[in-house]
Short mmCIF file of C-alpha atoms and ligand atoms in Angstrom, two decimals:
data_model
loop_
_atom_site.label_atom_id
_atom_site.label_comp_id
_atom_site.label_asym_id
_atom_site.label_seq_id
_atom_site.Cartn_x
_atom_site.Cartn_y
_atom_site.Cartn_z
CA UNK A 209 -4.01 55.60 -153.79
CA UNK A 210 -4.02 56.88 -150.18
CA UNK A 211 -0.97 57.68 -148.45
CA UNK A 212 -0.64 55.00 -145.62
CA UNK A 213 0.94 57.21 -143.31
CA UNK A 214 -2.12 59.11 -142.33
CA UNK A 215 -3.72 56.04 -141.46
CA UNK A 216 -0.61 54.91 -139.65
CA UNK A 217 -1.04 58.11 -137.60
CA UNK A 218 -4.30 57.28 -136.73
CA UNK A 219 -4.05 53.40 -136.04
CA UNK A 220 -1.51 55.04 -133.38
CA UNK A 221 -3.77 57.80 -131.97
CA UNK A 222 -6.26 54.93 -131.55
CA UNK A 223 -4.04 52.48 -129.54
CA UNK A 224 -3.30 55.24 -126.99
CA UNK A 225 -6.52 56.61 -126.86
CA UNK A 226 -8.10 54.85 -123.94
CA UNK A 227 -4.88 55.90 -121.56
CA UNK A 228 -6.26 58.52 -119.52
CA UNK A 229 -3.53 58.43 -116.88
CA UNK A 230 -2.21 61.87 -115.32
CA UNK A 231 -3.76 65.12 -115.06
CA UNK A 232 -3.68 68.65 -117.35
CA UNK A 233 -1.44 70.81 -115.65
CA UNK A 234 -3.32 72.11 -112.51
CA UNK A 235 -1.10 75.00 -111.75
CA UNK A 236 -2.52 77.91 -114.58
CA UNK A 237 -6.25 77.85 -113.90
CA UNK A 238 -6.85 78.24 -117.84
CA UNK A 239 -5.10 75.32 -118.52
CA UNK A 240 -6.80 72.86 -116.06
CA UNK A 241 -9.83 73.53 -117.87
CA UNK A 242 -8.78 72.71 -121.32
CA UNK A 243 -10.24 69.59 -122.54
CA UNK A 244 -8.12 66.63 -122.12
CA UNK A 245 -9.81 64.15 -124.58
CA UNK A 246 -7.97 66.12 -127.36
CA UNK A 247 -5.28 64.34 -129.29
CA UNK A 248 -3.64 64.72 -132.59
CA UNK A 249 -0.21 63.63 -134.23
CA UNK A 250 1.27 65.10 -137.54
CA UNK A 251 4.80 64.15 -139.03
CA UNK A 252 6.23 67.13 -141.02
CA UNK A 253 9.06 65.90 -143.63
CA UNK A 254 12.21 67.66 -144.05
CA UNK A 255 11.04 68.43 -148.04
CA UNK A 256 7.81 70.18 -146.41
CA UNK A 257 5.09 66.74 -146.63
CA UNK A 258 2.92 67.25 -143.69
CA UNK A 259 0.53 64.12 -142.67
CA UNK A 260 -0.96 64.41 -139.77
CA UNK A 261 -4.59 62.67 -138.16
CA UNK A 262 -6.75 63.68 -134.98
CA UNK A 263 -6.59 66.91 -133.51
CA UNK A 264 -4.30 68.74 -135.65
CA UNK A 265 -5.65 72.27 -136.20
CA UNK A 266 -6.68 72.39 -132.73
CA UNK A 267 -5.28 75.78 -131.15
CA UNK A 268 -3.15 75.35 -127.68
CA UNK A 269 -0.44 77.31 -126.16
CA UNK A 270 2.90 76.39 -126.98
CA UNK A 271 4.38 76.52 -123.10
CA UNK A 272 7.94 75.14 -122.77
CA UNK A 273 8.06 74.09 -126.58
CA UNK A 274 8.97 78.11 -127.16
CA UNK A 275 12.29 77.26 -125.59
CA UNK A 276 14.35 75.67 -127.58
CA UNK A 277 13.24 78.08 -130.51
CA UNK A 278 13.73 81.21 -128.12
CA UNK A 279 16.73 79.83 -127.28
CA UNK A 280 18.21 79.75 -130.75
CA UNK A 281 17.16 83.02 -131.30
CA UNK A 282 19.34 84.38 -128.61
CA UNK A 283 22.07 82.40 -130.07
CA UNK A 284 21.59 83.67 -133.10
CA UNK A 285 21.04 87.48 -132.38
CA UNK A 286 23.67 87.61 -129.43
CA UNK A 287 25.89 84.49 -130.54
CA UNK A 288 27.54 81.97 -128.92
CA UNK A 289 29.55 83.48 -126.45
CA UNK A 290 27.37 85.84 -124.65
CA UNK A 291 24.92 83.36 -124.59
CA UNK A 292 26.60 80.77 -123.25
CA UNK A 293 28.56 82.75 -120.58
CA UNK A 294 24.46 83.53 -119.17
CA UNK A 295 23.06 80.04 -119.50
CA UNK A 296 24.96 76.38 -119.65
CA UNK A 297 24.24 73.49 -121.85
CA UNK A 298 24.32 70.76 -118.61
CA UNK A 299 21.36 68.44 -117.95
CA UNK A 300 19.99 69.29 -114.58
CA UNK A 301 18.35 66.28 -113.54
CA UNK A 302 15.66 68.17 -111.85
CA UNK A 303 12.19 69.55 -113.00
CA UNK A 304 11.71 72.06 -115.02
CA UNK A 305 10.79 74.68 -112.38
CA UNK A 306 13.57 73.76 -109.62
CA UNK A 307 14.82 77.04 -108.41
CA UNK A 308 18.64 76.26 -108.78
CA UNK A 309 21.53 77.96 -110.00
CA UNK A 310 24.48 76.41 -110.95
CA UNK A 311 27.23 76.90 -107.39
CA UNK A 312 30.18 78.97 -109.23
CA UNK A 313 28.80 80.66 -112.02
CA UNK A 314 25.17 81.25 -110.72
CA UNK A 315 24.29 80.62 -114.30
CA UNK A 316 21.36 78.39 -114.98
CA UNK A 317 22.11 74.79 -115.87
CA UNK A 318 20.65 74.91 -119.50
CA UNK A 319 17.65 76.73 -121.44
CA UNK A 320 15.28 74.32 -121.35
CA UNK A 321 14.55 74.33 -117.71
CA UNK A 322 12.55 77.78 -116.51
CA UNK A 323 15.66 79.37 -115.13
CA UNK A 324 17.42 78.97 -118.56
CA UNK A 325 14.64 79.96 -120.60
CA UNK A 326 13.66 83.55 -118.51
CA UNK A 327 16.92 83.96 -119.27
CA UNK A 328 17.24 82.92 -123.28
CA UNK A 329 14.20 85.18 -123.48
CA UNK A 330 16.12 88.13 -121.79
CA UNK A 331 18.74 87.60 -124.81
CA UNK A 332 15.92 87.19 -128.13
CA UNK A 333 16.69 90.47 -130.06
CA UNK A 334 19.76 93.26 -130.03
CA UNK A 335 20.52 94.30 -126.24
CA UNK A 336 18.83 97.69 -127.38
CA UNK A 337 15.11 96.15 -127.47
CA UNK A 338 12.28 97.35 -125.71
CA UNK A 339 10.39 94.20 -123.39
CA UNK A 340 7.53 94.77 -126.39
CA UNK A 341 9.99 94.81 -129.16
CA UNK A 342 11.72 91.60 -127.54
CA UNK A 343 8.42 90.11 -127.25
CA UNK A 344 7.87 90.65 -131.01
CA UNK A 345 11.32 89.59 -131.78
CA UNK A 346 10.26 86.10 -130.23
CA UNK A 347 6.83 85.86 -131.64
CA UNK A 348 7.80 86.87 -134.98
CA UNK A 349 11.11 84.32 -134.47
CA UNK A 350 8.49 81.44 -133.60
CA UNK A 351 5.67 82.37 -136.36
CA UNK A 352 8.80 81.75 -138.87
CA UNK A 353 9.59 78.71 -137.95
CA UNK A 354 5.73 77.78 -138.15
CA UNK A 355 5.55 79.39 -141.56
CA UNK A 356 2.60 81.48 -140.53
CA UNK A 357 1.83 84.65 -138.12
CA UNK A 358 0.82 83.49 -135.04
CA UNK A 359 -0.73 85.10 -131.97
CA UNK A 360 -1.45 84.95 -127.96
CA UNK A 361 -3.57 83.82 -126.00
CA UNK A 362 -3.92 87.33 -123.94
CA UNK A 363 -6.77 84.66 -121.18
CA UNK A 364 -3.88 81.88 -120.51
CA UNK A 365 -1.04 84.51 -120.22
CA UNK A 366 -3.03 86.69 -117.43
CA UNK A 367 -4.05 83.01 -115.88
CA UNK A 368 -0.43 82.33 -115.89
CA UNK A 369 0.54 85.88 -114.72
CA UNK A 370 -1.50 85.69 -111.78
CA UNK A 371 0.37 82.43 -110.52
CA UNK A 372 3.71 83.37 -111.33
CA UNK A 373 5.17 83.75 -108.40
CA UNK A 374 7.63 80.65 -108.76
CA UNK A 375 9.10 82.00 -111.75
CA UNK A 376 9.05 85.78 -110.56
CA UNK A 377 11.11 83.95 -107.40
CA UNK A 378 13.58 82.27 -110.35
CA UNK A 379 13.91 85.88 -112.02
CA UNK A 380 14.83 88.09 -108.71
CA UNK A 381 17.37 85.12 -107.58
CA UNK A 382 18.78 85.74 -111.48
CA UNK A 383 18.67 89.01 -111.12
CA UNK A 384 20.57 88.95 -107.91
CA UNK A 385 23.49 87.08 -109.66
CA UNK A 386 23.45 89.92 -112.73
CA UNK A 387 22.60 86.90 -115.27
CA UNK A 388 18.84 88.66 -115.63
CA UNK A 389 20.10 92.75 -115.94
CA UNK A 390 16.23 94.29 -116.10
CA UNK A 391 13.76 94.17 -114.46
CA UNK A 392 12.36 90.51 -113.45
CA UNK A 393 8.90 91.16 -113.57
CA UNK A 394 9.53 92.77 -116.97
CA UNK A 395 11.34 89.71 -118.12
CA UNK A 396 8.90 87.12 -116.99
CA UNK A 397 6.01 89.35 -118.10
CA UNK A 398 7.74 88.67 -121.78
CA UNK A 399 8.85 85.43 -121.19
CA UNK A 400 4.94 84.31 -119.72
CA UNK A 401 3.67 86.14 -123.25
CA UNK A 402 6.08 83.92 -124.68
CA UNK A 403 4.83 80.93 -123.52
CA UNK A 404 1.32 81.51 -124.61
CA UNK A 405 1.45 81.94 -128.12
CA UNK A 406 -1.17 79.83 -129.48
CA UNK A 407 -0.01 77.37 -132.17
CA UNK A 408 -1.52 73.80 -133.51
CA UNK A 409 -0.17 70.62 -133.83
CA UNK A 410 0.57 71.01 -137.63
CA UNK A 411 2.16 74.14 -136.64
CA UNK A 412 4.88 72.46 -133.96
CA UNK A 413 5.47 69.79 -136.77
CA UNK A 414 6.92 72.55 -139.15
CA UNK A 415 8.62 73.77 -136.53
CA UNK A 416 10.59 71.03 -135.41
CA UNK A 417 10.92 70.28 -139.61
CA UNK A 418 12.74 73.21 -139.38
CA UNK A 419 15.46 72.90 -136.68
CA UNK A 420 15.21 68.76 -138.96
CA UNK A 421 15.78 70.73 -142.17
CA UNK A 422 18.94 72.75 -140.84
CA UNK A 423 17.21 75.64 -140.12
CA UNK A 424 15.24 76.05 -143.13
CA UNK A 425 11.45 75.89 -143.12
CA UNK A 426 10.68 73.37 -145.06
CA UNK A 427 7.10 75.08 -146.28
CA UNK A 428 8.71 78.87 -146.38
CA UNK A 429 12.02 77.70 -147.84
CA UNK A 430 13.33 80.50 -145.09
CA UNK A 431 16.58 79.58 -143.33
CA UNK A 432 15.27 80.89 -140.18
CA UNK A 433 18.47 80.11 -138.62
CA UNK A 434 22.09 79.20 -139.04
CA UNK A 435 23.22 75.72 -139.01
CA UNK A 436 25.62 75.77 -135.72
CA UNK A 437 22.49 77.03 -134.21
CA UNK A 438 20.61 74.10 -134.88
CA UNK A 439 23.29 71.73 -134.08
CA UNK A 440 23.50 73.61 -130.48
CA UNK A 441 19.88 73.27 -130.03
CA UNK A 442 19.33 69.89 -130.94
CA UNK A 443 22.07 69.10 -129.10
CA UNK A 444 20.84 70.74 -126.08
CA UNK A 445 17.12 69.40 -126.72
CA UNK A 446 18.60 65.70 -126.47
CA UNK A 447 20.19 66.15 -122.97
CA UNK A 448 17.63 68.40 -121.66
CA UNK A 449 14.25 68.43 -123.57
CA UNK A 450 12.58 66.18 -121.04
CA UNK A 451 13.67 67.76 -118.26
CA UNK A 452 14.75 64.92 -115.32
CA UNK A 453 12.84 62.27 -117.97
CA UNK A 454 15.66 62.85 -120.25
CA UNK A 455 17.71 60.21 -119.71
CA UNK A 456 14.63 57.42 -120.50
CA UNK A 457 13.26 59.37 -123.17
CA UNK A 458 16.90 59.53 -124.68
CA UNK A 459 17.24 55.66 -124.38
CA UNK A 460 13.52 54.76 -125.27
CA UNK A 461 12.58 57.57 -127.68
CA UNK A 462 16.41 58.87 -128.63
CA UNK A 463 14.88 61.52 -130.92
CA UNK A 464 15.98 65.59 -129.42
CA UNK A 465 12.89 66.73 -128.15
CA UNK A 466 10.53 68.87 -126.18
CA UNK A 467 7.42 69.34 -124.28
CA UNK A 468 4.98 71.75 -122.93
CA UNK A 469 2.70 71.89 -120.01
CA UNK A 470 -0.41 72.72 -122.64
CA UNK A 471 0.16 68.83 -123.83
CA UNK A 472 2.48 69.62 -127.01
CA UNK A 473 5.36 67.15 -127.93
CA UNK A 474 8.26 67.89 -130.57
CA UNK A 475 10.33 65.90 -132.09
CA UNK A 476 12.91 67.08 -134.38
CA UNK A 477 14.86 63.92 -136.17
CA UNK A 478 18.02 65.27 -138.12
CA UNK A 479 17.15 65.13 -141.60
CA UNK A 480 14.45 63.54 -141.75
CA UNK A 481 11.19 64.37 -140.35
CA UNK A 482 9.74 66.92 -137.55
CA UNK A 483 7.36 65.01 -135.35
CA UNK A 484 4.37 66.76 -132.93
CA UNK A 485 1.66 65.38 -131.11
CA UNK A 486 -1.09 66.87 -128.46
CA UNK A 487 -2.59 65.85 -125.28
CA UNK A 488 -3.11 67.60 -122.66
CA UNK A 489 -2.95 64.90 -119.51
CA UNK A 490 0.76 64.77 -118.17
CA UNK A 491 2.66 63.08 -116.23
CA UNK A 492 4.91 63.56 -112.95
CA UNK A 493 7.55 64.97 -115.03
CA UNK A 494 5.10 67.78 -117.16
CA UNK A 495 5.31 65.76 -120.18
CA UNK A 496 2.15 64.56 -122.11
CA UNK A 497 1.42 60.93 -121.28
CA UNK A 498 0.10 60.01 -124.46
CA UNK A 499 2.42 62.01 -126.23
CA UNK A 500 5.11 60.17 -124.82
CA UNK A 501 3.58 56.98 -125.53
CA UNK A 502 3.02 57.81 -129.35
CA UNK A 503 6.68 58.90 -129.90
CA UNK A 504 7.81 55.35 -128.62
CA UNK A 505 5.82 53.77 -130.62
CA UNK A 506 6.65 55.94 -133.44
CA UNK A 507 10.70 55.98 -132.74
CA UNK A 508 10.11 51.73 -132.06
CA UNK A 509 8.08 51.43 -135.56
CA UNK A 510 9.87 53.22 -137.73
CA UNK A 511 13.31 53.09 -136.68
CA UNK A 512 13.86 56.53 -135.29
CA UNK A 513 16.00 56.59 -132.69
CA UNK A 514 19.52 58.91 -133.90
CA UNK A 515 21.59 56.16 -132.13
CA UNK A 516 20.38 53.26 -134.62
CA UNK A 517 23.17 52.49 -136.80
CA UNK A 518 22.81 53.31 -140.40
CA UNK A 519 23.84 50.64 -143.08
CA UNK A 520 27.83 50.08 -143.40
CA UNK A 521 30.24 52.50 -144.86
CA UNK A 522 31.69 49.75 -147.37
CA UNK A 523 28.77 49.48 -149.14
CA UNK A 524 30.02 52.88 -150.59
CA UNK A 525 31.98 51.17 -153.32
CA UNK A 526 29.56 49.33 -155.36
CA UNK A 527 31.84 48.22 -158.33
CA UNK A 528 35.72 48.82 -158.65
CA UNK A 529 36.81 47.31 -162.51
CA UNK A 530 38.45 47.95 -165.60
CA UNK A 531 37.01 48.96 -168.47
CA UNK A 532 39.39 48.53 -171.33
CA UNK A 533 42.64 46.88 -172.40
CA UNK A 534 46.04 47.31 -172.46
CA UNK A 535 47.01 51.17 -172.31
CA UNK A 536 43.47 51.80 -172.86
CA UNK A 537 42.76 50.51 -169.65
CA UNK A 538 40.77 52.48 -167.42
CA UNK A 539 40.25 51.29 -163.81
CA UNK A 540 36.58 52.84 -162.91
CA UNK A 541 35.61 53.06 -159.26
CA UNK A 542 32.15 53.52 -158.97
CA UNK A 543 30.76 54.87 -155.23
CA UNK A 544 27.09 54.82 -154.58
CA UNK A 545 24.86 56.39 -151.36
CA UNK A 546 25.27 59.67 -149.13
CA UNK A 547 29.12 59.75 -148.74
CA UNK A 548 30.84 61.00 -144.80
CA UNK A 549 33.69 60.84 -143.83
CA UNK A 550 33.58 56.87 -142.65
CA UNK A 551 32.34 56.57 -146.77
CA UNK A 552 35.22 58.57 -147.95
CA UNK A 553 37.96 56.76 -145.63
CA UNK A 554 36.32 53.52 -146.92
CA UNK A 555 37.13 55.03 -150.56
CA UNK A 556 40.91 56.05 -149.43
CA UNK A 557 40.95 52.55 -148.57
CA UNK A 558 39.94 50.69 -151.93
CA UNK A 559 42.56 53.04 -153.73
CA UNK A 560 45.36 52.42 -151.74
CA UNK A 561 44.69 48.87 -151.00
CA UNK A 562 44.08 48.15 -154.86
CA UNK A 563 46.85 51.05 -155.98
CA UNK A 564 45.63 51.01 -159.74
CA UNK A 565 48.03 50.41 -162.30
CA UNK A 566 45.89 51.68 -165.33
CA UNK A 567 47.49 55.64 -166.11
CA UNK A 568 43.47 56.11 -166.43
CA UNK A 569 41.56 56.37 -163.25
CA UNK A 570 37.70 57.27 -162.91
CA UNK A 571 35.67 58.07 -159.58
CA UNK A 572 32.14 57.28 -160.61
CA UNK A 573 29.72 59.59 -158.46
CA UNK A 574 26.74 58.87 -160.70
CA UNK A 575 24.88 57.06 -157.49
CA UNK A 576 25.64 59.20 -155.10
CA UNK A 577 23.06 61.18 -153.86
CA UNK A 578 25.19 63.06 -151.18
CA UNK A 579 28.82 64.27 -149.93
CA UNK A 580 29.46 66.40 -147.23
CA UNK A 581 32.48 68.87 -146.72
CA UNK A 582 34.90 66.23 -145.27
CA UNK A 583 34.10 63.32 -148.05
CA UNK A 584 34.17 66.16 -150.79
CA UNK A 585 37.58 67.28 -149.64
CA UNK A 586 39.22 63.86 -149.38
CA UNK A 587 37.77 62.59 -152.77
CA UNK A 588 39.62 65.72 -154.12
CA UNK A 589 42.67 64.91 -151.90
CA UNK A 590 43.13 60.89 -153.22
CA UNK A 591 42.34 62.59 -156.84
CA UNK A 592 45.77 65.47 -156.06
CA UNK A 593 47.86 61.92 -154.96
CA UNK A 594 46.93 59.77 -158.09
CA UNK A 595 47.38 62.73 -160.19
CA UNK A 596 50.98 63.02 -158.60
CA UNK A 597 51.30 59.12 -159.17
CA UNK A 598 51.09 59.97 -162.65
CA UNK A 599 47.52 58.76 -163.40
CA UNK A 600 44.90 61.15 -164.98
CA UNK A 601 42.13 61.01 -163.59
CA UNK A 602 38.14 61.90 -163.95
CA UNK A 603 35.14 61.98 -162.38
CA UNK A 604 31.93 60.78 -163.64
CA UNK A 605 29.31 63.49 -162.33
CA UNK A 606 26.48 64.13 -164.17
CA UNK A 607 24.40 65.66 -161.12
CA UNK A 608 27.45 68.17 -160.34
CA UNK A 609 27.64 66.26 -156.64
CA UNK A 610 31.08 67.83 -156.97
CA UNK A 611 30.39 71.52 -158.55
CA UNK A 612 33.86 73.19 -159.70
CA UNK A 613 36.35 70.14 -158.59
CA UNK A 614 39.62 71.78 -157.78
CA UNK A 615 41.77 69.00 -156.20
CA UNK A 616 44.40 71.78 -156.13
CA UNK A 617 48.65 71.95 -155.53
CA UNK A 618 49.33 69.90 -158.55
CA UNK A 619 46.04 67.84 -159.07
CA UNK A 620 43.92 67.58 -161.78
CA UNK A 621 40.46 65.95 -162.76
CA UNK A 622 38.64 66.05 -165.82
CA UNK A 623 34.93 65.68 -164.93
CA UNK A 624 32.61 63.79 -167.45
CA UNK A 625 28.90 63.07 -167.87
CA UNK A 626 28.63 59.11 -167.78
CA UNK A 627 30.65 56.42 -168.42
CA UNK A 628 30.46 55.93 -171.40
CA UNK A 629 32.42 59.04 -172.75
CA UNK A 630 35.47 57.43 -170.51
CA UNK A 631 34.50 54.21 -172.52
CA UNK A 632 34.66 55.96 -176.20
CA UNK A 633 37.39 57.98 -175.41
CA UNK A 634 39.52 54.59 -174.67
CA UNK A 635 38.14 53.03 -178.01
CA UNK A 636 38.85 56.23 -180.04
O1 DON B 798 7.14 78.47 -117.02
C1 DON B 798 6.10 77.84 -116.93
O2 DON B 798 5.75 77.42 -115.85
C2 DON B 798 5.22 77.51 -118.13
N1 DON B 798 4.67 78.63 -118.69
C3 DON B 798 5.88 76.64 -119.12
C4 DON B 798 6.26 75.36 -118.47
C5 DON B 798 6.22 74.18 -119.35
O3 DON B 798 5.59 74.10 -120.37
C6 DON B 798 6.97 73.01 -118.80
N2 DON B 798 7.00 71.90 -119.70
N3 DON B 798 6.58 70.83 -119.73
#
């Protein structure tokens, strides 16, 4: 059988085809003349499926996409504090080349408009690094979150170069606040080179898979970078990724994004899928016009926006019975789904509400496919109280959900493989 997504993909590409509204950006000569008839889409899963139809292998420059990836880079070579003392996390409400500072600090507003991005690119790599060594640090940092080596485009970056006197203006008035410490031209020399590595649709997929997949490349199976990263930048893509479109794209599209002036679109949906699409027309705002268009049909279709609600924590608790008589009796609680902390309380709940009498107690994890931290640590923590109640208790976890269950000061749980070992031990 043929996937259906594919041809999903390209039913899409089809319906936005014939919009031809806006222009390719006008402002690097190289880039007005690409061809603006091109137009791809790929969805990149978080367990490294890539589907993708149209103009997917099509080489462009990556422009303002590099920025959330340079930016994590900083934060993960410098960390949080020195980063975030140089650059804020605000939405600016203004386009992504404003020349503004923010009043008190003189600190750009965030990294993805230009101000905040010469600046996250001044921060890629130890302090130490050469401007060619920081360059490689940030095209080696981007070709591992594509899962491949990629290159430059040497023609757009000495188009862009020539024209770059906006930026160069951004860089001296950073520089004159100490937030840039070297040399501007130096800086947006790098930062330009950074914004014209050439990458494909496919290839921005996997990327934003990986800042989906925590950090970890989903084809690589490299954890490119750490977790709080991620949650900063996705956080940070959300308020800022569309620049002063981000407050429709967050209500209409609600997936933390970001686009280029080249006509590339990410979308990076947490834990599930990395979205990209290409086209080079944009709108008022720099952001692909048919790109936008596909990812609200895409976030409308298939339920993508992070603000829809997912299904209720109570169905957590699929069964709650006893299974045996008399002093026998053993009251089994079986759970079922990914279990947070809403799950968890929801479990807290059923215990206390239904305060078992049987001394034999079970938590039945066999249908859960997930726990995180929290959940994990209050499972063990009702497990320590019914322990202290007098009760022994067990859980039923074939698939190790909980690996070494230490419930700890006083608690105990014997862990079993199914069910029915509870159910022989009570008839033995
Ligand atoms: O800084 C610039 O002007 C470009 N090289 C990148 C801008 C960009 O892609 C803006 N995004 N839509």
């Amino acid at each position: 059988m043929r996937s259906i997504i594919p041809d999903y993909v390209t039913e899409a590409l089809a319906e936005v085809a014939p919009d031809i509204s806006g222009e390719p950006a006008g402002y690097i000569p190289e880039l007005a003349a690409a061809d603006p008839e091109r137009l791809g889409a790929v969805f990149a899963t978080v367990d490294g499926e890539v589907y993708g139809a149209g103009d997917i292998d099509t080489e462009f420059t990556i422009q303002s996409i590099s920025k959330p990836f340079t930016y994590a880079l900083a934060l993960a070579d410098r960390g949080f504090d020195t980063v975030l003392a140089k650059v804020g996390v605000e939405p600016s409400g203004e386009a992504f080349n404003e020349i503004s500072l923010e009043g008190d600090t003189g600190r750009p507003r965030n990294p993805m408009i230009n101000a905040g991005a010469i600046t996250a690119h001044s921060l890629a790599g130890s302090a130490e690094l050469t401007p060619a060594e920081r360059v490689e640090r940030v095209v080696g940092g981007l070709s591992a979150f594509a899962g491949r080596r990629l290159t430059m485009d040497e023609v757009v970056c000495a188009s862009e170069l020539k024209y770059a006197h906006r930026n160069l203006a951004i860089a001296h008035m950073l520089r004159s606040h100490n937030i840039l410490t070297e040399d501007p031209r130096t800086i947006v020399d790098g930062y330009t080179r950074q914004c014209s590595v050439l990458v494909t649709t496919r290839d921005l997929a996997v990327m934003a898979a990986t800042l989906a997949n925590r950090g970890i490349n989903p084809l690589s199976g490299e954890q490119v970078i750490p977790e709080p990263v991620v949650r900063q930048v996705l956080s940070v893509m959300s308020t800022c990724g569309m620049y002063d479109a981000a407050g429709d794209w967050a209500t209409q599209v609600g997936i933390p994004a970001k686009s280029g002036v080249a006509g590339g679109l990410i979308g990076a949906l947490p834990g599930q899928i990395g979205i990209a699409t290409f086209s080079p027309r944009l709108d008022r705002h720099g952001n692909s016009v048919r790109g936008v268009s596909l990812f609200e049909r895409f976030s409308a279709d298939m339920g993508l926006h992070v603000m829809e609600v997912p299904p209720a924590a109570r169905a957590v608790v699929r069964f709650d019975h006893v299974v045996g008589r008399a002093k026998n009796a053993i009251r089994v609680i079986q759970l079922q789904g990914g279990i947070g902390f809403a799950a968890a309380e929801r479990v807290v709940r059923e215990v206390m509400d239904t305060a078992p009498t049987e001394a034999r107690v079970a938590l039945d994890l066999t249908m859960v496919y997930s726990i995180d931290d929290v959940a994990r640590r209050m499972l063990l923590e009702v497990a320590r109280r019914l322990t202290l109640d007098g009760h022994e208790v067990y859980l039923v976890d074939p698939e190790s959900i909980i690996p070494d269950p230490d419930p700890g000061d006083g608690g105990r749980v014997t862990v079993v493989g199914n069910v029915e070992q509870l159910e022989l031990s009570v008839s033995s």
